[in-house]
Amino acid sequence: MIIAANWKAYVESATKAKALFASAKRMAARPGVEIILAPPAPLLGLLVADNKSKVPFASQDISDTTGGAATGETTAALLSGMGVQYTILGHSERRAMGETDAVVASKVGHALAHGLMPIVCIGERERDAEAHYLHGIRTQIAAVYAPLSPKERMSIVIAYEPIWAIGKDASEAIMPHDLQEMVLYIRKVLTDYLPGRASEATKILYGGSVEPGNARELAGGSDISGFLVGHASVDVTTFAALVKAVS
Ligand code: PGA
């Protein structure tokens, strides 16, 4: 199980970041789990610079530019050169700030060109009885996959994060059988872009109110490869309990 800790902007001090990192290193020693840490950019730089552990790091975003005169931007090349391995792209909180499918697709291209593995977030704002939301999921997947080469398509991790379930508590997360249905649907859409049974090899994470109390049930009831965890990843005790619950 992959457990990707999306610290968002919750962590605002080096002291707290170091404590969470120390704990993550201990938890990563448990069999059957891979922990990925996604701190805010300055803390990412701090931690990755002297990372002697096997814990990989992710950026929470990358720039859509390739560098040069672009004030305030952080490029894939820079992050990759620093030792960052993954990048979260198309998170709903970035999309809410105006990031379109086209921008997400462009960033995925930059990430892959520089050896960063994209964790691409997709998810519906709400569900409707006629299941029109499935069309939106298909559109998000198509935007990212269509421009890529067959090899690049195999290097993407999908994070299914229904927006209605983000930042709540375990009682409002998705039900395991609904998650399983969505994972099947995503794999079906992926068969449009991947040959043979390759879609079965794509890692699909779930995110949205994953907590110690529901992680095991969600993992057991569906064919997911792990979780993208927000609020439950920024408290040492809660995160350790979550990792224990799935390992
Ligand atoms: P949450 O966030 O775990 O706080 O719901 C998940 C995410 O947005 O990645």
Short mmCIF file of C-alpha atoms and ligand atoms in Angstrom, two decimals:
data_model
loop_
_atom_site.label_atom_id
_atom_site.label_comp_id
_atom_site.label_asym_id
_atom_site.label_seq_id
_atom_site.Cartn_x
_atom_site.Cartn_y
_atom_site.Cartn_z
CA MET A 1 0.00 0.00 0.00
CA ILE A 2 1.21 3.46 -0.93
CA ILE A 3 0.39 6.12 1.62
CA ALA A 4 1.04 9.56 0.17
CA ALA A 5 0.93 12.30 2.79
CA ASN A 6 -0.31 15.55 1.29
CA TRP A 7 0.64 18.11 3.93
CA LYS A 8 -1.11 20.87 1.94
CA ALA A 9 -0.46 24.16 3.80
CA TYR A 10 -1.13 22.58 7.19
CA VAL A 11 2.56 22.34 8.11
CA GLU A 12 4.13 25.74 8.62
CA SER A 13 7.31 25.10 10.61
CA ALA A 14 10.54 23.23 10.05
CA THR A 15 10.28 21.74 13.55
CA LYS A 16 6.94 20.14 12.80
CA ALA A 17 8.10 18.99 9.37
CA LYS A 18 11.15 17.29 10.87
CA ALA A 19 9.04 15.53 13.51
CA LEU A 20 6.63 14.23 10.86
CA PHE A 21 9.54 13.10 8.68
CA ALA A 22 11.20 11.27 11.58
CA SER A 23 7.96 9.46 12.31
CA ALA A 24 7.36 8.66 8.63
CA LYS A 25 10.82 7.07 8.43
CA ARG A 26 9.97 4.80 11.35
CA MET A 27 6.58 3.89 9.89
CA ALA A 28 8.08 3.25 6.44
CA ALA A 29 10.05 0.37 7.93
CA ARG A 30 6.80 -1.58 8.34
CA PRO A 31 6.34 -4.30 5.73
CA GLY A 32 3.82 -3.70 2.97
CA VAL A 33 3.76 0.11 3.06
CA GLU A 34 5.43 2.78 0.98
CA ILE A 35 5.15 6.27 2.42
CA ILE A 36 5.49 9.30 0.16
CA LEU A 37 5.74 12.76 1.73
CA ALA A 38 4.42 15.87 -0.03
CA PRO A 39 5.42 18.92 2.05
CA PRO A 40 4.99 22.59 1.04
CA ALA A 41 7.86 23.65 -1.27
CA PRO A 42 10.35 25.22 1.21
CA LEU A 43 9.98 22.28 3.60
CA LEU A 44 10.30 19.87 0.69
CA GLY A 45 13.64 21.49 -0.16
CA LEU A 46 14.76 21.28 3.45
CA LEU A 47 13.87 17.61 3.94
CA VAL A 48 14.87 16.24 0.58
CA ALA A 49 18.29 17.94 0.74
CA ASP A 50 19.56 15.58 3.39
CA ASN A 51 17.25 12.63 2.92
CA LYS A 52 19.32 9.56 3.62
CA SER A 53 16.24 7.41 4.02
CA LYS A 54 14.27 5.50 1.41
CA VAL A 55 11.20 7.70 1.95
CA PRO A 56 10.43 9.36 -1.40
CA PHE A 57 9.20 12.92 -1.69
CA ALA A 58 6.52 14.53 -3.83
CA SER A 59 5.92 18.15 -4.67
CA GLN A 60 2.34 19.37 -4.28
CA ASP A 61 2.44 20.95 -7.73
CA ILE A 62 4.91 22.00 -10.41
CA SER A 63 5.13 24.96 -12.72
CA ASP A 64 3.67 24.86 -16.20
CA THR A 65 6.77 26.73 -17.38
CA THR A 66 10.16 25.27 -18.24
CA GLY A 67 12.15 27.90 -16.36
CA GLY A 68 13.74 31.23 -17.12
CA ALA A 69 11.89 34.51 -16.54
CA ALA A 70 8.96 33.12 -14.52
CA THR A 71 8.90 34.73 -11.07
CA GLY A 72 7.56 32.52 -8.32
CA GLU A 73 7.54 29.30 -10.32
CA THR A 74 9.12 25.98 -9.32
CA THR A 75 9.94 23.74 -12.26
CA ALA A 76 9.97 19.98 -12.67
CA ALA A 77 13.67 20.10 -13.60
CA LEU A 78 14.55 21.84 -10.33
CA LEU A 79 12.52 19.44 -8.20
CA SER A 80 13.82 16.38 -9.96
CA GLY A 81 17.40 17.62 -9.63
CA MET A 82 16.86 18.06 -5.88
CA GLY A 83 15.90 14.40 -5.54
CA VAL A 84 12.10 14.71 -5.57
CA GLN A 85 10.52 11.63 -7.18
CA TYR A 86 6.79 12.35 -7.44
CA THR A 87 4.52 15.30 -8.01
CA ILE A 88 0.86 15.71 -7.15
CA LEU A 89 -0.86 17.30 -10.15
CA GLY A 90 -4.40 18.51 -10.72
CA HIS A 91 -5.39 18.46 -7.07
CA SER A 92 -8.94 19.77 -6.71
CA GLU A 93 -7.65 22.63 -4.55
CA ARG A 94 -5.43 23.73 -7.48
CA ARG A 95 -8.24 23.17 -9.98
CA ALA A 96 -10.45 25.38 -7.78
CA MET A 97 -7.87 28.14 -8.27
CA GLY A 98 -8.42 27.96 -12.02
CA GLU A 99 -6.23 25.09 -13.18
CA THR A 100 -7.83 23.55 -16.26
CA ASP A 101 -7.54 20.02 -17.66
CA ALA A 102 -5.23 21.45 -20.35
CA VAL A 103 -2.89 22.92 -17.73
CA VAL A 104 -2.89 19.66 -15.77
CA ALA A 105 -2.04 17.75 -18.96
CA SER A 106 0.78 20.17 -19.74
CA LYS A 107 2.22 19.79 -16.23
CA VAL A 108 2.06 16.00 -16.55
CA GLY A 109 4.16 16.33 -19.69
CA HIS A 110 6.74 18.49 -17.88
CA ALA A 111 6.87 16.07 -14.96
CA LEU A 112 7.44 13.02 -17.15
CA ALA A 113 10.06 14.84 -19.23
CA HIS A 114 12.09 15.37 -16.07
CA GLY A 115 11.62 12.00 -14.43
CA LEU A 116 9.00 13.02 -11.87
CA MET A 117 6.22 10.48 -11.49
CA PRO A 118 2.86 12.32 -11.62
CA ILE A 119 0.16 11.52 -9.10
CA VAL A 120 -2.78 12.87 -11.08
CA CYS A 121 -5.85 13.82 -9.05
CA ILE A 122 -9.28 13.33 -10.57
CA GLY A 123 -12.69 13.40 -8.94
CA GLU A 124 -16.23 14.69 -9.19
CA ARG A 125 -17.60 17.68 -7.30
CA GLU A 126 -20.83 15.86 -6.55
CA ARG A 127 -22.75 12.79 -7.60
CA ASP A 128 -26.03 12.79 -9.47
CA ALA A 129 -28.60 10.01 -9.82
CA GLU A 130 -28.07 9.74 -13.59
CA ALA A 131 -24.31 9.25 -13.09
CA HIS A 132 -23.35 12.19 -15.33
CA TYR A 133 -20.37 12.65 -13.02
CA LEU A 134 -18.76 9.65 -14.69
CA HIS A 135 -18.47 11.66 -17.89
CA GLY A 136 -16.45 14.30 -16.02
CA ILE A 137 -14.07 11.63 -14.73
CA ARG A 138 -13.61 10.31 -18.27
CA THR A 139 -12.86 13.85 -19.51
CA GLN A 140 -10.23 14.38 -16.80
CA ILE A 141 -8.53 11.09 -17.68
CA ALA A 142 -8.66 11.72 -21.43
CA ALA A 143 -7.06 15.17 -21.09
CA VAL A 144 -4.04 13.69 -19.34
CA TYR A 145 -3.60 10.41 -21.25
CA ALA A 146 -4.40 11.35 -24.84
CA PRO A 147 -1.22 13.42 -25.49
CA LEU A 148 1.16 10.87 -23.94
CA SER A 149 3.21 8.07 -25.47
CA PRO A 150 2.34 4.46 -24.53
CA LYS A 151 5.38 4.32 -22.22
CA GLU A 152 4.50 7.61 -20.49
CA ARG A 153 0.96 6.39 -19.89
CA MET A 154 2.38 3.57 -17.78
CA SER A 155 4.18 6.06 -15.50
CA ILE A 156 1.12 7.74 -14.08
CA VAL A 157 -0.40 7.19 -10.67
CA ILE A 158 -4.05 8.18 -10.43
CA ALA A 159 -5.49 9.60 -7.22
CA TYR A 160 -9.27 9.38 -7.23
CA GLU A 161 -10.43 12.10 -4.86
CA PRO A 162 -14.15 12.91 -4.91
CA ILE A 163 -14.30 16.58 -3.95
CA TRP A 164 -17.38 16.03 -1.79
CA ALA A 165 -15.31 13.75 0.46
CA ILE A 166 -12.21 15.91 0.90
CA GLY A 167 -11.40 17.48 4.25
CA LYS A 168 -14.32 15.93 6.14
CA ASP A 169 -14.12 13.04 8.58
CA ALA A 170 -14.25 9.29 8.11
CA SER A 171 -18.05 9.23 8.39
CA GLU A 172 -18.30 11.27 5.19
CA ALA A 173 -15.73 9.37 3.12
CA ILE A 174 -16.79 7.16 0.26
CA MET A 175 -18.24 3.71 0.99
CA PRO A 176 -15.93 0.81 0.05
CA HIS A 177 -18.32 -0.62 -2.55
CA ASP A 178 -18.78 2.79 -4.21
CA LEU A 179 -15.00 3.15 -4.28
CA GLN A 180 -14.63 -0.26 -5.85
CA GLU A 181 -17.16 0.65 -8.55
CA MET A 182 -15.26 3.82 -9.34
CA VAL A 183 -11.93 1.99 -9.50
CA LEU A 184 -13.48 -0.44 -12.01
CA TYR A 185 -14.83 2.47 -14.03
CA ILE A 186 -11.44 4.24 -14.06
CA ARG A 187 -9.70 1.06 -15.22
CA LYS A 188 -12.32 0.65 -17.95
CA VAL A 189 -11.64 4.20 -19.20
CA LEU A 190 -7.90 3.51 -19.07
CA THR A 191 -8.33 0.61 -21.52
CA ASP A 192 -8.95 3.30 -24.17
CA TYR A 193 -5.36 4.44 -23.67
CA LEU A 194 -3.43 1.39 -22.54
CA PRO A 195 -2.94 -1.86 -24.42
CA GLY A 196 -4.16 -5.28 -23.30
CA ARG A 197 -4.29 -5.65 -19.54
CA ALA A 198 -1.93 -2.73 -18.85
CA SER A 199 -4.73 -0.73 -17.22
CA GLU A 200 -4.72 -3.30 -14.41
CA ALA A 201 -1.13 -2.32 -13.59
CA THR A 202 -1.94 1.38 -13.13
CA LYS A 203 -1.77 2.40 -9.50
CA ILE A 204 -4.96 4.03 -8.29
CA LEU A 205 -4.98 5.77 -4.92
CA TYR A 206 -8.02 7.02 -3.05
CA GLY A 207 -8.13 10.35 -1.24
CA GLY A 208 -10.85 12.11 0.73
CA SER A 209 -11.24 11.86 4.50
CA VAL A 210 -9.05 8.82 4.94
CA GLU A 211 -8.45 8.40 8.66
CA PRO A 212 -7.21 5.60 10.96
CA GLY A 213 -10.84 4.56 11.48
CA ASN A 214 -11.74 3.87 7.84
CA ALA A 215 -8.45 3.16 6.06
CA ARG A 216 -8.44 -0.59 6.55
CA GLU A 217 -12.06 -0.99 5.46
CA LEU A 218 -11.52 1.14 2.33
CA ALA A 219 -8.36 -0.75 1.44
CA GLY A 220 -9.94 -4.16 2.03
CA GLY A 221 -13.15 -3.43 0.15
CA SER A 222 -11.60 -2.17 -3.05
CA ASP A 223 -8.81 -2.76 -5.49
CA ILE A 224 -6.80 0.39 -4.69
CA SER A 225 -3.03 0.66 -4.41
CA GLY A 226 -3.11 3.09 -1.51
CA PHE A 227 -4.21 6.48 -0.26
CA LEU A 228 -3.57 10.17 -0.69
CA VAL A 229 -4.06 11.52 2.81
CA GLY A 230 -4.52 15.16 3.79
CA HIS A 231 -5.49 16.21 7.31
CA ALA A 232 -4.78 12.81 8.88
CA SER A 233 -1.17 12.99 7.63
CA VAL A 234 -0.10 16.08 9.59
CA ASP A 235 -0.37 14.75 13.13
CA VAL A 236 2.33 12.27 14.16
CA THR A 237 0.03 10.06 16.24
CA THR A 238 -2.87 10.02 13.77
CA PHE A 239 -0.65 9.29 10.79
CA ALA A 240 1.15 6.47 12.62
CA ALA A 241 -2.23 4.94 13.51
CA LEU A 242 -3.34 5.18 9.89
CA VAL A 243 -0.19 3.47 8.61
CA LYS A 244 -0.57 0.76 11.24
CA ALA A 245 -4.18 0.24 10.22
CA VAL A 246 -3.24 -0.66 6.64
CA SER A 247 0.09 -2.41 7.14
P1 PGA B 1 -8.20 14.92 3.28
O1 PGA B 1 -7.49 15.45 1.94
O2 PGA B 1 -7.52 13.63 3.63
O3 PGA B 1 -7.96 15.99 4.28
O4 PGA B 1 -9.64 14.73 2.95
C1 PGA B 1 -7.12 14.58 0.92
C2 PGA B 1 -6.59 15.38 -0.24
O5 PGA B 1 -7.16 16.44 -0.56
O6 PGA B 1 -5.59 14.99 -0.86
#
